């Protein structure tokens, strides 16, 4: 009963996978080289920088960063060692720890942003036409809508 | 001189990132749950299963799986512990170790394939129209062409 992929579908799938892997590798390589952090850390700092008081509960941060709790805890522990994030526990909040972006963390993010944005431009926006960007936006929305309602 | 993203570009970029993360998470979750392996291991087994003699030099395997040498070495060591892959060194080949898929590894891949392909269908192919799949294929090719010629 397995709905195997035909040759064309197989090719499209592998092309898509290779594309996403290359994008991730380029983002990681640039950020590691120029800012000493992987893309996952960058996304955590961005999420905190945009939150009220630059603080988020760990559960909300995991959802926002689309990360498992265990992976997020590990990453935040590393960020805390660097002095970029600190964790607090409010006495009146039984829902768990809160992560707060420090001034040093905000400065690290600001310093990293320039090179990262340039890499994002080069890897995606410079490669695609306005029509392709519109199509990619619609495709992303369709897959996410499907996924949200899927087996997860 | 930084070419910052405008609001629309920012939204497209985040939509794309969230989509690729969800796809990766769903593939990983299904394979971990039903086959006890992450998607990265599955891709290594697929690459070996399609190679002559089900064997590849580690350097070629890293390129094929778009993985760094260190990450691939780690993954292959885990696969070797499971008896799915073994590593050999040919006396006449100074270019390094070769990874070989074992019969047990091939059986593990075959058993995992059904559920994986169904997940791929649900997460991507069922969500998109034929026109969107064609557009995604062209987009993937454009980004990969750009990336291959980029700063890497």
PDB file of C-alpha atoms in Angstrom:
ATOM      1  CA  UNK A   1       0.000   0.000   0.000  1.00  0.00           C
ATOM      2  CA  UNK A   2       3.043   2.264   0.110  1.00  0.00           C
ATOM      3  CA  UNK A   3       2.673   5.223  -2.246  1.00  0.00           C
ATOM      4  CA  UNK A   4       6.254   5.111  -3.564  1.00  0.00           C
ATOM      5  CA  UNK A   5       7.684   8.161  -5.314  1.00  0.00           C
ATOM      6  CA  UNK A   6       8.048   7.901  -9.078  1.00  0.00           C
ATOM      7  CA  UNK A   7      11.292   8.989 -10.743  1.00  0.00           C
ATOM      8  CA  UNK A   8      10.168  12.580 -11.190  1.00  0.00           C
ATOM      9  CA  UNK A   9       8.921  12.890  -7.616  1.00  0.00           C
ATOM     10  CA  UNK A  10      12.138  11.296  -6.344  1.00  0.00           C
ATOM     11  CA  UNK A  11      14.174  13.873  -8.249  1.00  0.00           C
ATOM     12  CA  UNK A  12      12.082  16.804  -6.987  1.00  0.00           C
ATOM     13  CA  UNK A  13      12.337  15.527  -3.421  1.00  0.00           C
ATOM     14  CA  UNK A  14      16.109  15.122  -3.547  1.00  0.00           C
ATOM     15  CA  UNK A  15      16.538  18.492  -5.227  1.00  0.00           C
ATOM     16  CA  UNK A  16      14.488  20.121  -2.450  1.00  0.00           C
ATOM     17  CA  UNK A  17      16.418  18.283   0.299  1.00  0.00           C
ATOM     18  CA  UNK A  18      19.786  19.219  -1.198  1.00  0.00           C
ATOM     19  CA  UNK A  19      18.671  22.842  -1.490  1.00  0.00           C
ATOM     20  CA  UNK A  20      17.573  23.101   2.142  1.00  0.00           C
ATOM     21  CA  UNK A  21      20.763  21.378   3.312  1.00  0.00           C
ATOM     22  CA  UNK A  22      22.918  23.769   1.324  1.00  0.00           C
ATOM     23  CA  UNK A  23      21.057  26.797   2.700  1.00  0.00           C
ATOM     24  CA  UNK A  24      21.496  25.514   6.261  1.00  0.00           C
ATOM     25  CA  UNK A  25      25.163  24.727   5.710  1.00  0.00           C
ATOM     26  CA  UNK A  26      25.882  28.152   4.261  1.00  0.00           C
ATOM     27  CA  UNK A  27      24.089  29.953   7.088  1.00  0.00           C
ATOM     28  CA  UNK A  28      25.915  27.848   9.682  1.00  0.00           C
ATOM     29  CA  UNK A  29      29.303  28.253   8.023  1.00  0.00           C
ATOM     30  CA  UNK A  30      29.015  32.030   7.742  1.00  0.00           C
ATOM     31  CA  UNK A  31      27.805  32.495  11.320  1.00  0.00           C
ATOM     32  CA  UNK A  32      30.391  30.109  12.774  1.00  0.00           C
ATOM     33  CA  UNK A  33      33.173  31.803  10.825  1.00  0.00           C
ATOM     34  CA  UNK A  34      32.218  35.429  11.423  1.00  0.00           C
ATOM     35  CA  UNK A  35      30.293  35.345  14.703  1.00  0.00           C
ATOM     36  CA  UNK A  36      31.334  32.109  16.428  1.00  0.00           C
ATOM     37  CA  UNK A  37      27.818  30.691  16.699  1.00  0.00           C
ATOM     38  CA  UNK A  38      25.651  28.210  14.793  1.00  0.00           C
ATOM     39  CA  UNK A  39      22.403  29.317  13.161  1.00  0.00           C
ATOM     40  CA  UNK A  40      20.347  27.716  15.948  1.00  0.00           C
ATOM     41  CA  UNK A  41      21.939  30.041  18.516  1.00  0.00           C
ATOM     42  CA  UNK A  42      21.327  33.017  16.246  1.00  0.00           C
ATOM     43  CA  UNK A  43      17.619  32.144  15.982  1.00  0.00           C
ATOM     44  CA  UNK A  44      17.313  31.911  19.775  1.00  0.00           C
ATOM     45  CA  UNK A  45      18.923  35.343  20.207  1.00  0.00           C
ATOM     46  CA  UNK A  46      16.604  36.819  17.550  1.00  0.00           C
ATOM     47  CA  UNK A  47      13.513  35.386  19.260  1.00  0.00           C
ATOM     48  CA  UNK A  48      14.549  36.798  22.643  1.00  0.00           C
ATOM     49  CA  UNK A  49      15.481  40.191  21.161  1.00  0.00           C
ATOM     50  CA  UNK A  50      11.945  40.577  19.816  1.00  0.00           C
ATOM     51  CA  UNK A  51      10.133  39.473  22.996  1.00  0.00           C
ATOM     52  CA  UNK A  52       8.743  41.821  25.643  1.00  0.00           C
ATOM     53  CA  UNK A  53      11.549  42.605  28.068  1.00  0.00           C
ATOM     54  CA  UNK A  54      13.815  40.472  25.884  1.00  0.00           C
ATOM     55  CA  UNK A  55      12.588  37.504  27.917  1.00  0.00           C
ATOM     56  CA  UNK A  56      10.646  34.327  27.103  1.00  0.00           C
ATOM     57  CA  UNK A  57       9.587  31.264  29.008  1.00  0.00           C
ATOM     58  CA  UNK A  58      11.608  28.273  27.855  1.00  0.00           C
ATOM     59  CA  UNK A  59       8.491  26.467  26.641  1.00  0.00           C
ATOM     60  CA  UNK A  60       7.486  29.438  24.481  1.00  0.00           C
ATOM     61  CA  UNK A  61      11.036  29.844  23.224  1.00  0.00           C
ATOM     62  CA  UNK A  62      11.163  26.173  22.189  1.00  0.00           C
ATOM     63  CA  UNK A  63       7.935  26.600  20.228  1.00  0.00           C
ATOM     64  CA  UNK A  64       9.143  29.835  18.623  1.00  0.00           C
ATOM     65  CA  UNK A  65      12.508  28.305  17.695  1.00  0.00           C
ATOM     66  CA  UNK A  66      10.806  25.034  16.640  1.00  0.00           C
ATOM     67  CA  UNK A  67      13.184  23.144  18.878  1.00  0.00           C
ATOM     68  CA  UNK A  68      12.690  20.273  21.284  1.00  0.00           C
ATOM     69  CA  UNK A  69      12.920  21.178  24.978  1.00  0.00           C
ATOM     70  CA  UNK A  70      16.100  19.147  25.420  1.00  0.00           C
ATOM     71  CA  UNK A  71      17.897  20.698  22.464  1.00  0.00           C
ATOM     72  CA  UNK A  72      16.835  24.186  23.527  1.00  0.00           C
ATOM     73  CA  UNK A  73      17.993  23.597  27.105  1.00  0.00           C
ATOM     74  CA  UNK A  74      21.382  22.515  25.830  1.00  0.00           C
ATOM     75  CA  UNK A  75      21.706  25.556  23.553  1.00  0.00           C
ATOM     76  CA  UNK A  76      20.576  28.008  26.231  1.00  0.00           C
ATOM     77  CA  UNK A  77      23.094  26.497  28.683  1.00  0.00           C
ATOM     78  CA  UNK A  78      25.857  27.210  26.164  1.00  0.00           C
ATOM     79  CA  UNK A  79      24.541  30.749  25.606  1.00  0.00           C
ATOM     80  CA  UNK A  80      24.485  31.274  29.371  1.00  0.00           C
ATOM     81  CA  UNK A  81      28.147  30.228  29.613  1.00  0.00           C
ATOM     82  CA  UNK A  82      28.962  32.984  27.126  1.00  0.00           C
ATOM     83  CA  UNK A  83      27.030  35.519  29.162  1.00  0.00           C
ATOM     84  CA  UNK A  84      24.569  36.134  26.310  1.00  0.00           C
ATOM     85  CA  UNK A  85      21.497  34.707  28.073  1.00  0.00           C
ATOM     86  CA  UNK A  86      20.603  34.179  31.695  1.00  0.00           C
ATOM     87  CA  UNK A  87      17.890  31.985  33.120  1.00  0.00           C
ATOM     88  CA  UNK A  88      15.604  33.051  35.940  1.00  0.00           C
ATOM     89  CA  UNK A  89      12.779  31.378  37.801  1.00  0.00           C
ATOM     90  CA  UNK A  90       9.933  33.568  39.006  1.00  0.00           C
ATOM     91  CA  UNK A  91       8.430  32.583  42.336  1.00  0.00           C
ATOM     92  CA  UNK A  92       4.909  33.196  41.033  1.00  0.00           C
ATOM     93  CA  UNK A  93       5.389  31.322  37.767  1.00  0.00           C
ATOM     94  CA  UNK A  94       5.053  27.585  38.041  1.00  0.00           C
ATOM     95  CA  UNK A  95       5.317  27.190  34.286  1.00  0.00           C
ATOM     96  CA  UNK A  96       9.079  27.003  34.394  1.00  0.00           C
ATOM     97  CA  UNK A  97      12.251  28.913  33.673  1.00  0.00           C
ATOM     98  CA  UNK A  98      12.523  32.113  31.735  1.00  0.00           C
ATOM     99  CA  UNK A  99      15.415  32.949  29.414  1.00  0.00           C
ATOM    100  CA  UNK A 100      16.520  36.604  29.256  1.00  0.00           C
ATOM    101  CA  UNK A 101      18.769  38.157  26.626  1.00  0.00           C
ATOM    102  CA  UNK A 102      21.626  40.084  28.279  1.00  0.00           C
ATOM    103  CA  UNK A 103      23.140  43.312  26.973  1.00  0.00           C
ATOM    104  CA  UNK A 104      26.167  41.303  25.871  1.00  0.00           C
ATOM    105  CA  UNK A 105      23.862  38.890  24.039  1.00  0.00           C
ATOM    106  CA  UNK A 106      22.095  41.746  22.302  1.00  0.00           C
ATOM    107  CA  UNK A 107      25.456  43.203  21.277  1.00  0.00           C
ATOM    108  CA  UNK A 108      26.584  39.809  19.932  1.00  0.00           C
ATOM    109  CA  UNK A 109      23.374  39.532  17.916  1.00  0.00           C
ATOM    110  CA  UNK A 110      23.712  43.065  16.542  1.00  0.00           C
ATOM    111  CA  UNK A 111      27.307  42.377  15.530  1.00  0.00           C
ATOM    112  CA  UNK A 112      26.345  39.119  13.817  1.00  0.00           C
ATOM    113  CA  UNK A 113      23.305  40.471  11.978  1.00  0.00           C
ATOM    114  CA  UNK A 114      25.095  42.295   9.159  1.00  0.00           C
ATOM    115  CA  UNK A 115      27.018  39.313   7.819  1.00  0.00           C
ATOM    116  CA  UNK A 116      24.084  36.961   8.342  1.00  0.00           C
ATOM    117  CA  UNK A 117      21.640  39.115   6.392  1.00  0.00           C
ATOM    118  CA  UNK A 118      24.115  39.457   3.560  1.00  0.00           C
ATOM    119  CA  UNK A 119      24.430  35.655   3.450  1.00  0.00           C
ATOM    120  CA  UNK A 120      20.614  35.247   3.444  1.00  0.00           C
ATOM    121  CA  UNK A 121      20.427  37.670   0.520  1.00  0.00           C
ATOM    122  CA  UNK A 122      23.093  35.866  -1.437  1.00  0.00           C
ATOM    123  CA  UNK A 123      21.835  32.356  -0.789  1.00  0.00           C
ATOM    124  CA  UNK A 124      18.129  32.958  -1.411  1.00  0.00           C
ATOM    125  CA  UNK A 125      16.989  36.381  -2.570  1.00  0.00           C
ATOM    126  CA  UNK A 126      19.699  37.014  -5.160  1.00  0.00           C
ATOM    127  CA  UNK A 127      19.113  33.532  -6.639  1.00  0.00           C
ATOM    128  CA  UNK A 128      15.362  33.873  -7.222  1.00  0.00           C
ATOM    129  CA  UNK A 129      13.054  36.041  -9.306  1.00  0.00           C
ATOM    130  CA  UNK A 130      10.214  37.979  -7.643  1.00  0.00           C
ATOM    131  CA  UNK A 131       7.793  35.368  -9.082  1.00  0.00           C
ATOM    132  CA  UNK A 132       9.816  32.544  -7.569  1.00  0.00           C
ATOM    133  CA  UNK A 133       9.905  34.281  -4.183  1.00  0.00           C
ATOM    134  CA  UNK A 134       6.124  34.644  -4.299  1.00  0.00           C
ATOM    135  CA  UNK A 135       5.781  30.960  -5.240  1.00  0.00           C
ATOM    136  CA  UNK A 136       8.166  29.927  -2.438  1.00  0.00           C
ATOM    137  CA  UNK A 137       6.120  31.934   0.035  1.00  0.00           C
ATOM    138  CA  UNK A 138       2.903  30.194  -1.043  1.00  0.00           C
ATOM    139  CA  UNK A 139       4.613  26.783  -0.994  1.00  0.00           C
ATOM    140  CA  UNK A 140       5.958  27.402   2.513  1.00  0.00           C
ATOM    141  CA  UNK A 141       2.513  28.404   3.742  1.00  0.00           C
ATOM    142  CA  UNK A 142       0.890  25.340   2.137  1.00  0.00           C
ATOM    143  CA  UNK A 143       3.412  22.892   3.628  1.00  0.00           C
ATOM    144  CA  UNK A 144       3.177  24.502   7.055  1.00  0.00           C
ATOM    145  CA  UNK A 145      -0.612  24.430   6.968  1.00  0.00           C
ATOM    146  CA  UNK A 146      -0.497  20.773   6.002  1.00  0.00           C
ATOM    147  CA  UNK A 147       2.122  20.035   8.610  1.00  0.00           C
ATOM    148  CA  UNK A 148       0.374  21.808  11.452  1.00  0.00           C
ATOM    149  CA  UNK A 149      -2.685  19.721  10.808  1.00  0.00           C
ATOM    150  CA  UNK A 150      -0.669  16.565  10.229  1.00  0.00           C
ATOM    151  CA  UNK A 151       0.364  13.683  12.434  1.00  0.00           C
ATOM    152  CA  UNK A 152       2.368  15.801  14.871  1.00  0.00           C
TER     153      UNK A 152
ATOM    154  CA  UNK B   1      26.217  48.890   3.292  1.00  0.00           C
ATOM    155  CA  UNK B   2      24.172  45.998   4.674  1.00  0.00           C
ATOM    156  CA  UNK B   3      21.282  45.112   2.364  1.00  0.00           C
ATOM    157  CA  UNK B   4      18.729  44.578   5.165  1.00  0.00           C
ATOM    158  CA  UNK B   5      15.555  42.637   4.397  1.00  0.00           C
ATOM    159  CA  UNK B   6      12.371  44.686   4.130  1.00  0.00           C
ATOM    160  CA  UNK B   7       9.223  43.533   5.949  1.00  0.00           C
ATOM    161  CA  UNK B   8       8.007  41.424   3.048  1.00  0.00           C
ATOM    162  CA  UNK B   9      11.387  39.752   2.531  1.00  0.00           C
ATOM    163  CA  UNK B  10      11.676  39.145   6.266  1.00  0.00           C
ATOM    164  CA  UNK B  11       8.285  37.422   6.257  1.00  0.00           C
ATOM    165  CA  UNK B  12       9.137  35.254   3.220  1.00  0.00           C
ATOM    166  CA  UNK B  13      12.467  34.274   4.770  1.00  0.00           C
ATOM    167  CA  UNK B  14      10.906  33.271   8.092  1.00  0.00           C
ATOM    168  CA  UNK B  15       8.096  31.403   6.370  1.00  0.00           C
ATOM    169  CA  UNK B  16      10.670  29.445   4.352  1.00  0.00           C
ATOM    170  CA  UNK B  17      12.818  28.700   7.417  1.00  0.00           C
ATOM    171  CA  UNK B  18       9.820  27.534   9.437  1.00  0.00           C
ATOM    172  CA  UNK B  19       8.711  25.300   6.557  1.00  0.00           C
ATOM    173  CA  UNK B  20      12.095  23.610   6.201  1.00  0.00           C
ATOM    174  CA  UNK B  21      12.363  23.147   9.964  1.00  0.00           C
ATOM    175  CA  UNK B  22       8.922  21.550  10.120  1.00  0.00           C
ATOM    176  CA  UNK B  23       9.743  19.194   7.258  1.00  0.00           C
ATOM    177  CA  UNK B  24      12.984  18.155   8.962  1.00  0.00           C
ATOM    178  CA  UNK B  25      11.270  17.716  12.308  1.00  0.00           C
ATOM    179  CA  UNK B  26       8.516  15.567  10.843  1.00  0.00           C
ATOM    180  CA  UNK B  27      10.967  13.344   8.942  1.00  0.00           C
ATOM    181  CA  UNK B  28      13.110  12.945  12.053  1.00  0.00           C
ATOM    182  CA  UNK B  29      10.165  12.267  14.333  1.00  0.00           C
ATOM    183  CA  UNK B  30       8.671   9.592  12.058  1.00  0.00           C
ATOM    184  CA  UNK B  31      11.988   7.821  11.480  1.00  0.00           C
ATOM    185  CA  UNK B  32      12.979   7.938  15.151  1.00  0.00           C
ATOM    186  CA  UNK B  33       9.575   6.636  16.214  1.00  0.00           C
ATOM    187  CA  UNK B  34       9.153   3.891  13.613  1.00  0.00           C
ATOM    188  CA  UNK B  35      12.727   2.951  12.686  1.00  0.00           C
ATOM    189  CA  UNK B  36      14.902   4.147  15.574  1.00  0.00           C
ATOM    190  CA  UNK B  37      17.118   6.386  13.469  1.00  0.00           C
ATOM    191  CA  UNK B  38      17.353  10.098  12.609  1.00  0.00           C
ATOM    192  CA  UNK B  39      16.952  11.303   9.027  1.00  0.00           C
ATOM    193  CA  UNK B  40      20.717  11.821   8.697  1.00  0.00           C
ATOM    194  CA  UNK B  41      21.324   8.089   9.271  1.00  0.00           C
ATOM    195  CA  UNK B  42      18.616   7.215   6.768  1.00  0.00           C
ATOM    196  CA  UNK B  43      20.266   9.401   4.111  1.00  0.00           C
ATOM    197  CA  UNK B  44      23.639   7.726   4.698  1.00  0.00           C
ATOM    198  CA  UNK B  45      22.077   4.261   4.307  1.00  0.00           C
ATOM    199  CA  UNK B  46      20.315   5.369   1.089  1.00  0.00           C
ATOM    200  CA  UNK B  47      23.552   6.713  -0.389  1.00  0.00           C
ATOM    201  CA  UNK B  48      25.420   3.476   0.376  1.00  0.00           C
ATOM    202  CA  UNK B  49      22.574   1.298  -0.914  1.00  0.00           C
ATOM    203  CA  UNK B  50      22.798   3.021  -4.312  1.00  0.00           C
ATOM    204  CA  UNK B  51      26.596   2.878  -4.617  1.00  0.00           C
ATOM    205  CA  UNK B  52      28.552   0.201  -6.518  1.00  0.00           C
ATOM    206  CA  UNK B  53      29.105  -2.711  -4.149  1.00  0.00           C
ATOM    207  CA  UNK B  54      27.100  -0.750  -1.547  1.00  0.00           C
ATOM    208  CA  UNK B  55      30.394   0.898  -0.622  1.00  0.00           C
ATOM    209  CA  UNK B  56      31.683   4.486  -0.706  1.00  0.00           C
ATOM    210  CA  UNK B  57      34.818   6.237   0.391  1.00  0.00           C
ATOM    211  CA  UNK B  58      34.082   8.394   3.430  1.00  0.00           C
ATOM    212  CA  UNK B  59      35.050  11.571   1.569  1.00  0.00           C
ATOM    213  CA  UNK B  60      32.594  10.788  -1.245  1.00  0.00           C
ATOM    214  CA  UNK B  61      29.912   9.813   1.260  1.00  0.00           C
ATOM    215  CA  UNK B  62      30.341  13.122   3.095  1.00  0.00           C
ATOM    216  CA  UNK B  63      29.916  15.017  -0.170  1.00  0.00           C
ATOM    217  CA  UNK B  64      26.886  12.934  -1.169  1.00  0.00           C
ATOM    218  CA  UNK B  65      25.241  13.334   2.238  1.00  0.00           C
ATOM    219  CA  UNK B  66      26.274  17.020   2.343  1.00  0.00           C
ATOM    220  CA  UNK B  67      27.807  16.438   5.735  1.00  0.00           C
ATOM    221  CA  UNK B  68      31.061  17.573   7.292  1.00  0.00           C
ATOM    222  CA  UNK B  69      33.721  14.872   7.717  1.00  0.00           C
ATOM    223  CA  UNK B  70      33.492  15.021  11.500  1.00  0.00           C
ATOM    224  CA  UNK B  71      29.704  14.706  11.606  1.00  0.00           C
ATOM    225  CA  UNK B  72      29.769  11.869   9.087  1.00  0.00           C
ATOM    226  CA  UNK B  73      32.479  10.013  11.029  1.00  0.00           C
ATOM    227  CA  UNK B  74      30.376  10.274  14.163  1.00  0.00           C
ATOM    228  CA  UNK B  75      27.242   8.996  12.399  1.00  0.00           C
ATOM    229  CA  UNK B  76      29.060   6.118  10.687  1.00  0.00           C
ATOM    230  CA  UNK B  77      30.588   5.074  14.019  1.00  0.00           C
ATOM    231  CA  UNK B  78      27.066   4.834  15.465  1.00  0.00           C
ATOM    232  CA  UNK B  79      25.871   2.877  12.405  1.00  0.00           C
ATOM    233  CA  UNK B  80      28.846   0.530  12.789  1.00  0.00           C
ATOM    234  CA  UNK B  81      27.863  -0.137  16.418  1.00  0.00           C
ATOM    235  CA  UNK B  82      24.463  -1.251  15.161  1.00  0.00           C
ATOM    236  CA  UNK B  83      26.054  -3.555  12.600  1.00  0.00           C
ATOM    237  CA  UNK B  84      24.495  -1.613   9.715  1.00  0.00           C
ATOM    238  CA  UNK B  85      27.760  -0.318   8.261  1.00  0.00           C
ATOM    239  CA  UNK B  86      31.370  -1.474   8.478  1.00  0.00           C
ATOM    240  CA  UNK B  87      34.493   0.472   7.665  1.00  0.00           C
ATOM    241  CA  UNK B  88      37.417  -0.958   5.743  1.00  0.00           C
ATOM    242  CA  UNK B  89      40.761   0.412   4.631  1.00  0.00           C
ATOM    243  CA  UNK B  90      42.163  -0.846   1.343  1.00  0.00           C
ATOM    244  CA  UNK B  91      45.928  -1.259   1.245  1.00  0.00           C
ATOM    245  CA  UNK B  92      46.084   0.269  -2.243  1.00  0.00           C
ATOM    246  CA  UNK B  93      43.856   3.230  -1.483  1.00  0.00           C
ATOM    247  CA  UNK B  94      45.583   6.073   0.298  1.00  0.00           C
ATOM    248  CA  UNK B  95      42.492   8.230   0.021  1.00  0.00           C
ATOM    249  CA  UNK B  96      41.052   6.902   3.246  1.00  0.00           C
ATOM    250  CA  UNK B  97      38.438   4.650   4.725  1.00  0.00           C
ATOM    251  CA  UNK B  98      35.547   3.086   2.890  1.00  0.00           C
ATOM    252  CA  UNK B  99      32.095   2.571   4.408  1.00  0.00           C
ATOM    253  CA  UNK B 100      30.173  -0.546   3.370  1.00  0.00           C
ATOM    254  CA  UNK B 101      26.474  -1.207   3.912  1.00  0.00           C
ATOM    255  CA  UNK B 102      25.937  -4.596   5.570  1.00  0.00           C
ATOM    256  CA  UNK B 103      23.028  -6.931   4.869  1.00  0.00           C
ATOM    257  CA  UNK B 104      21.568  -5.953   8.237  1.00  0.00           C
ATOM    258  CA  UNK B 105      21.905  -2.300   7.239  1.00  0.00           C
ATOM    259  CA  UNK B 106      20.160  -2.922   3.936  1.00  0.00           C
ATOM    260  CA  UNK B 107      17.360  -4.746   5.762  1.00  0.00           C
ATOM    261  CA  UNK B 108      17.005  -1.854   8.240  1.00  0.00           C
ATOM    262  CA  UNK B 109      16.773   0.599   5.344  1.00  0.00           C
ATOM    263  CA  UNK B 110      14.199  -1.509   3.510  1.00  0.00           C
ATOM    264  CA  UNK B 111      12.090  -1.793   6.652  1.00  0.00           C
ATOM    265  CA  UNK B 112      12.258   1.959   7.258  1.00  0.00           C
ATOM    266  CA  UNK B 113      11.511   3.010   3.680  1.00  0.00           C
ATOM    267  CA  UNK B 114       7.739   2.429   3.662  1.00  0.00           C
ATOM    268  CA  UNK B 115       6.930   4.706   6.587  1.00  0.00           C
ATOM    269  CA  UNK B 116       9.452   7.311   5.482  1.00  0.00           C
ATOM    270  CA  UNK B 117       8.071   7.588   1.959  1.00  0.00           C
ATOM    271  CA  UNK B 118       4.544   7.911   3.297  1.00  0.00           C
ATOM    272  CA  UNK B 119       5.711  10.775   5.538  1.00  0.00           C
ATOM    273  CA  UNK B 120       7.458  12.472   2.596  1.00  0.00           C
ATOM    274  CA  UNK B 121       4.217  12.233   0.609  1.00  0.00           C
ATOM    275  CA  UNK B 122       2.134  13.659   3.409  1.00  0.00           C
ATOM    276  CA  UNK B 123       4.474  16.479   4.329  1.00  0.00           C
ATOM    277  CA  UNK B 124       5.305  17.699   0.820  1.00  0.00           C
ATOM    278  CA  UNK B 125       3.561  16.092  -2.143  1.00  0.00           C
ATOM    279  CA  UNK B 126       0.052  15.979  -0.720  1.00  0.00           C
ATOM    280  CA  UNK B 127       0.331  19.630   0.341  1.00  0.00           C
ATOM    281  CA  UNK B 128       1.300  21.059  -3.053  1.00  0.00           C
ATOM    282  CA  UNK B 129      -0.259  21.337  -6.493  1.00  0.00           C
ATOM    283  CA  UNK B 130       1.614  20.025  -9.570  1.00  0.00           C
ATOM    284  CA  UNK B 131       2.386  23.655 -10.488  1.00  0.00           C
ATOM    285  CA  UNK B 132       3.824  24.299  -7.037  1.00  0.00           C
ATOM    286  CA  UNK B 133       5.962  21.156  -7.234  1.00  0.00           C
ATOM    287  CA  UNK B 134       7.331  22.326 -10.572  1.00  0.00           C
ATOM    288  CA  UNK B 135       8.035  25.773  -9.109  1.00  0.00           C
ATOM    289  CA  UNK B 136       9.732  24.209  -6.057  1.00  0.00           C
ATOM    290  CA  UNK B 137      11.934  22.126  -8.341  1.00  0.00           C
ATOM    291  CA  UNK B 138      13.012  25.215 -10.301  1.00  0.00           C
ATOM    292  CA  UNK B 139      13.581  27.179  -7.083  1.00  0.00           C
ATOM    293  CA  UNK B 140      15.703  24.371  -5.629  1.00  0.00           C
ATOM    294  CA  UNK B 141      17.805  24.229  -8.783  1.00  0.00           C
ATOM    295  CA  UNK B 142      18.276  28.008  -8.831  1.00  0.00           C
ATOM    296  CA  UNK B 143      19.341  28.173  -5.178  1.00  0.00           C
ATOM    297  CA  UNK B 144      21.709  25.222  -5.574  1.00  0.00           C
ATOM    298  CA  UNK B 145      23.254  26.705  -8.693  1.00  0.00           C
ATOM    299  CA  UNK B 146      23.755  29.992  -6.897  1.00  0.00           C
ATOM    300  CA  UNK B 147      25.074  28.252  -3.811  1.00  0.00           C
ATOM    301  CA  UNK B 148      27.512  26.019  -5.653  1.00  0.00           C
ATOM    302  CA  UNK B 149      29.023  29.079  -7.265  1.00  0.00           C
ATOM    303  CA  UNK B 150      28.901  31.074  -4.031  1.00  0.00           C
ATOM    304  CA  UNK B 151      31.338  31.663  -1.218  1.00  0.00           C
ATOM    305  CA  UNK B 152      31.659  28.011  -0.257  1.00  0.00           C
TER     306      UNK B 152
END
